[in-house]
GROMACS .gro file of C-alpha atoms in nm:
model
  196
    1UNK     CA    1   0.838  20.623   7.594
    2UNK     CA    2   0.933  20.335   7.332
    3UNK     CA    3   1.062  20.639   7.096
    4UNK     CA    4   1.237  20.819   7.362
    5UNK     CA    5   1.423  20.522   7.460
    6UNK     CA    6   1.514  20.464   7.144
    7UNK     CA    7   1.634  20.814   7.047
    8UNK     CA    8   1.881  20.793   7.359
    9UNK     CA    9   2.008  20.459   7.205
   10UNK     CA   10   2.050  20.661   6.911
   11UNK     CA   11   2.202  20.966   7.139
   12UNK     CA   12   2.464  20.749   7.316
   13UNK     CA   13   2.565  20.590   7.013
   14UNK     CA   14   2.659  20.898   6.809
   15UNK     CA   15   2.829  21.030   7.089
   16UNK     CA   16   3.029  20.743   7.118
   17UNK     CA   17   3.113  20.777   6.773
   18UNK     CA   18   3.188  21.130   6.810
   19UNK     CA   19   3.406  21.060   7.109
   20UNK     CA   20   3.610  20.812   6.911
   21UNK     CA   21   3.653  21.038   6.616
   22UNK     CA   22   3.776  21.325   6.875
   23UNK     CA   23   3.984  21.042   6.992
   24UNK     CA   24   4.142  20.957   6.634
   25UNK     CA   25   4.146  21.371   6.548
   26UNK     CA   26   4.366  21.443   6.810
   27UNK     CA   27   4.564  21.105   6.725
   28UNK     CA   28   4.616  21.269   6.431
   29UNK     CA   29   4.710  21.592   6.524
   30UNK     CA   30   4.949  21.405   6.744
   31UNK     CA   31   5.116  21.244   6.422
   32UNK     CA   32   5.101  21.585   6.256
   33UNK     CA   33   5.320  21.719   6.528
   34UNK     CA   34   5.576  21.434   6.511
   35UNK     CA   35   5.635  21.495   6.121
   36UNK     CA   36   5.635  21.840   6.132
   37UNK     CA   37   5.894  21.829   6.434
   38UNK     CA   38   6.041  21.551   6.169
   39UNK     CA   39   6.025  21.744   5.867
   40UNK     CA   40   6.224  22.069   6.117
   41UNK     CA   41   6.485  21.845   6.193
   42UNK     CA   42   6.527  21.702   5.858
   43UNK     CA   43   6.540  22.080   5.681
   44UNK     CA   44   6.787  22.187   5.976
   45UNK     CA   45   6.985  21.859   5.868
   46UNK     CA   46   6.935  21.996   5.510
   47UNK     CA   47   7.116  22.285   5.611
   48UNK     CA   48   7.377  22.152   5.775
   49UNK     CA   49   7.453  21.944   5.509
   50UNK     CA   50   7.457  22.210   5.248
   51UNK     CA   51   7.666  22.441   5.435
   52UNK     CA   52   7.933  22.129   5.481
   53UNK     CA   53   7.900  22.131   5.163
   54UNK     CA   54   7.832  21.759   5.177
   55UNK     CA   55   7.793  21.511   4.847
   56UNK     CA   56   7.489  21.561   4.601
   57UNK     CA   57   7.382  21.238   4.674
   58UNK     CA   58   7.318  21.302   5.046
   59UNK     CA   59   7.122  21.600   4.961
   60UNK     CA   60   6.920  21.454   4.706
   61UNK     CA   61   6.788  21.188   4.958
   62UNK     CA   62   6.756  21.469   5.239
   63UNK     CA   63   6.506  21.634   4.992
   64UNK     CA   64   6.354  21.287   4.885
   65UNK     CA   65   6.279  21.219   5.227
   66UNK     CA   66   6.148  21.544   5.288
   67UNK     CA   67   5.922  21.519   4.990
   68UNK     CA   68   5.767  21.200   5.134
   69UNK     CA   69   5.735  21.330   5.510
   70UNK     CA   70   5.558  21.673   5.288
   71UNK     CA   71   5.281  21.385   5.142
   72UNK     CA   72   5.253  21.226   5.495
   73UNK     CA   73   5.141  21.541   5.637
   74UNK     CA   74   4.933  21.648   5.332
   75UNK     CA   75   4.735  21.292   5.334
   76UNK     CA   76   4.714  21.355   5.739
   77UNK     CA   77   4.587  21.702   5.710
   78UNK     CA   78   4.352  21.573   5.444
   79UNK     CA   79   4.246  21.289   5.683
   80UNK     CA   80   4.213  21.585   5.961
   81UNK     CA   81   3.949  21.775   5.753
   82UNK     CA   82   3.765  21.451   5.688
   83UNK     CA   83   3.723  21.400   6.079
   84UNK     CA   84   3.656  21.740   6.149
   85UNK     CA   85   3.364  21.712   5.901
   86UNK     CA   86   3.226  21.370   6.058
   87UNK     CA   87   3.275  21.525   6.351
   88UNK     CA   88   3.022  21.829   6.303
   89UNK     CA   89   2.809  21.599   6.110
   90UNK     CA   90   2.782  21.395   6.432
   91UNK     CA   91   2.709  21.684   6.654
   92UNK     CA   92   2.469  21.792   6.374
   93UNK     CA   93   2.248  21.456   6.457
   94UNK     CA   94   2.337  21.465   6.836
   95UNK     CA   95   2.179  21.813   6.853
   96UNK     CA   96   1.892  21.708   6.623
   97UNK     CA   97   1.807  21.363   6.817
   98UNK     CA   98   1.804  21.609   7.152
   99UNK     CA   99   1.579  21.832   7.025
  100UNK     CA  100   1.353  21.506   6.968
  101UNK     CA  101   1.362  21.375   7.295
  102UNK     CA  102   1.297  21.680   7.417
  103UNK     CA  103   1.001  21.741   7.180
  104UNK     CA  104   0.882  21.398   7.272
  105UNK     CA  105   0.924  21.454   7.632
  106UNK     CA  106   0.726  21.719   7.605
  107UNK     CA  107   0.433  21.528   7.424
  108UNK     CA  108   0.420  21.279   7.653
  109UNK     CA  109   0.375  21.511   7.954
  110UNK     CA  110   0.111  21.678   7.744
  111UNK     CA  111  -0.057  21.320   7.691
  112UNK     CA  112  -0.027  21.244   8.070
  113UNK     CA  113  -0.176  21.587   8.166
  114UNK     CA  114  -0.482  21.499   7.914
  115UNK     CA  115  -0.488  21.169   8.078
  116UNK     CA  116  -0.538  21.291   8.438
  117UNK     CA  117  -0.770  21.551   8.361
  118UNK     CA  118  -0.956  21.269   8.158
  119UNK     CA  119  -0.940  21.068   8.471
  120UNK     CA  120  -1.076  21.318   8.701
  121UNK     CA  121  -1.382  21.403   8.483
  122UNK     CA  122  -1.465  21.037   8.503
  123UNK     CA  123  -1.466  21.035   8.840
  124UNK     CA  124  -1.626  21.342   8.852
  125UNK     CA  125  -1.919  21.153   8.634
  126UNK     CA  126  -1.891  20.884   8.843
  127UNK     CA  127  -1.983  21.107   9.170
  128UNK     CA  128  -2.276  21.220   9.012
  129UNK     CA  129  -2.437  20.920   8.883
  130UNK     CA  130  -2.385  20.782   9.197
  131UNK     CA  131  -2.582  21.083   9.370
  132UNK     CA  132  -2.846  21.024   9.088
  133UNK     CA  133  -2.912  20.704   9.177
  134UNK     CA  134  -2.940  20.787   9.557
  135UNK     CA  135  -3.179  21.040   9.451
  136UNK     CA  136  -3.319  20.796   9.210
  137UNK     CA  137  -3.355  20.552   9.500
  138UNK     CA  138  -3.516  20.822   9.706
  139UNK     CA  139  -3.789  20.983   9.449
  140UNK     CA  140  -3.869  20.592   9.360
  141UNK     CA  141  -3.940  20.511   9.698
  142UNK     CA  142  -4.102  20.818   9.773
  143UNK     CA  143  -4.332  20.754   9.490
  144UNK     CA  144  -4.442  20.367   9.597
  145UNK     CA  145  -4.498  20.513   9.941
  146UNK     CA  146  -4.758  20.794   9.742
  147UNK     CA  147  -4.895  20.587   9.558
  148UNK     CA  148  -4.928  20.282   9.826
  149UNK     CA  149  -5.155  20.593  10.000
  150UNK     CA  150  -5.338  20.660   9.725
  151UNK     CA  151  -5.432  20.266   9.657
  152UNK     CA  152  -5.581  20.243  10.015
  153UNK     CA  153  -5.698  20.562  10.044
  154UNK     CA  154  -5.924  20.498   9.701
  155UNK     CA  155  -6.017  20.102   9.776
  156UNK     CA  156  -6.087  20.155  10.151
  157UNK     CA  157  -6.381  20.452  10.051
  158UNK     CA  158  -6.741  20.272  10.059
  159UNK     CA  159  -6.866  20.066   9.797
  160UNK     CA  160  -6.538  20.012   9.635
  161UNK     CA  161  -6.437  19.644   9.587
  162UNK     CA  162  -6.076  19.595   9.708
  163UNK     CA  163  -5.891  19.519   9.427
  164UNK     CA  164  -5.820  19.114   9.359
  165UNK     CA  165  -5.501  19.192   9.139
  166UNK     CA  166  -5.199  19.403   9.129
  167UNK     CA  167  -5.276  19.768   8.979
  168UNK     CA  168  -5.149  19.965   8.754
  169UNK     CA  169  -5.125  20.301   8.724
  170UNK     CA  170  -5.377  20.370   8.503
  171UNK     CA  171  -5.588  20.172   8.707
  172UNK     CA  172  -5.564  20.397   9.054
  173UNK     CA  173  -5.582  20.705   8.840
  174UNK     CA  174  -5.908  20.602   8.688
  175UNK     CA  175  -6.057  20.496   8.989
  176UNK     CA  176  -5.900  20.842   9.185
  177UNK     CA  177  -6.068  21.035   8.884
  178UNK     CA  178  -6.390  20.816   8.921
  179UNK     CA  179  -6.382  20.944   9.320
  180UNK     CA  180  -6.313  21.283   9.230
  181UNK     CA  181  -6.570  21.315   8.995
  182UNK     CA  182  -6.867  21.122   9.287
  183UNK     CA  183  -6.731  21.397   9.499
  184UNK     CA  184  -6.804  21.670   9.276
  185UNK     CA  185  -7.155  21.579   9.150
  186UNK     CA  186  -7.231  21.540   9.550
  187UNK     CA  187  -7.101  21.880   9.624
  188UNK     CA  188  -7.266  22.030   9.311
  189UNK     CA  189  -7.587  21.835   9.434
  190UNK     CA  190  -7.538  21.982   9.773
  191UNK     CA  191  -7.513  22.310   9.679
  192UNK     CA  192  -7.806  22.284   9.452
  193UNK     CA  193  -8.019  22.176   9.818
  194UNK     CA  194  -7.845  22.470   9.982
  195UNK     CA  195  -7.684  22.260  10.196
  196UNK     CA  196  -7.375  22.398  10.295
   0.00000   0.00000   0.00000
């Protein structure tokens, strides 16, 4: 935005320059017109002079003075090609500093497109990880309900001492496995009785 700004500084300056040499062109073209409408009447005075057949003196400073007016409008037109070239090098850098903010323009929209699609995937992300932890929430207190179940279910079976400290998991799974196993040898022993 900083570069933008500051290419339109750079915009409205050259094309205030360029409106000032238009300005001074057409000053000039101005003066150009007013010595050659000079210069007419001084060769029409020429030749009414000659054909009066006026003294050589006259003439000679008719044709002095036209000589001078003839530099005037040779150093004019010379100034006139000058402007014109300033004046297309002007437009040159006016078209060129257009083309950048329009190439930076179109790099910041790019960024800002980026940006919002940037912005949307995080909150995206952020919608799931909130679902995860609900779920989270959920399996975790599914599981200390479970396993709550599976504590009293083991230490409430006969001839199992309640426990006197807080277990750990390895803890209820060894005594579950010990249970498991008591069941098995009675079944196996059962079976071996033909009990069914």
């Amino acid at each position: 935005t900083g570069t933008i700004s500051s290419l339109q500084r750079q915009l409205e300056i050259q094309g205030s320059q360029l409106r000032r040499v238009t300005s001074e062109k057409e000053t000039l073209l101005r003066k150009m017109r007013e010595q050659e409408n000079q210069l007419q009447a001084l060769s029409t005075k020429i030749c009414s002079l000659v054909e009066e057949e006026r003294p050589e003196e006259m003439l000679m400073a008719m044709e002095k003075e036209n000589m001078s007016l003839k530099e005037v409008v040779t150093e004019q037109e010379s100034k006139l090609v000058e402007q014109k070239e300033l004046i297309n090098e002007l437009e040159g850098t006016i078209r060129q500093l257009r083309m950048e903010v329009v190439s930076n323009q179109k790099h910041i929209q790019k960024q800002q497109e980026e940006q919002e699609e940037l912005q949307n995937q995080a909150e995206e992300l952020q919608h799931k990880e909130l679902q995860t932890r609900v779920e989270l929430e959920s399996i975790t207190s599914r599981f200390e309900r479970y396993r709550s179940k599976i504590i009293q279910a083991a230490f409430n079976a006969t001839g199992i001492k309640p426990p006197q400290t807080e277990l750990t998991d390895e803890e209820v799974l060894e005594t579950m496995q010990k249970i498991i196993n008591e069941r098995m040898e009675f079944h196996q022993l059962l079976k071996q009785k033909g009990i069914k």
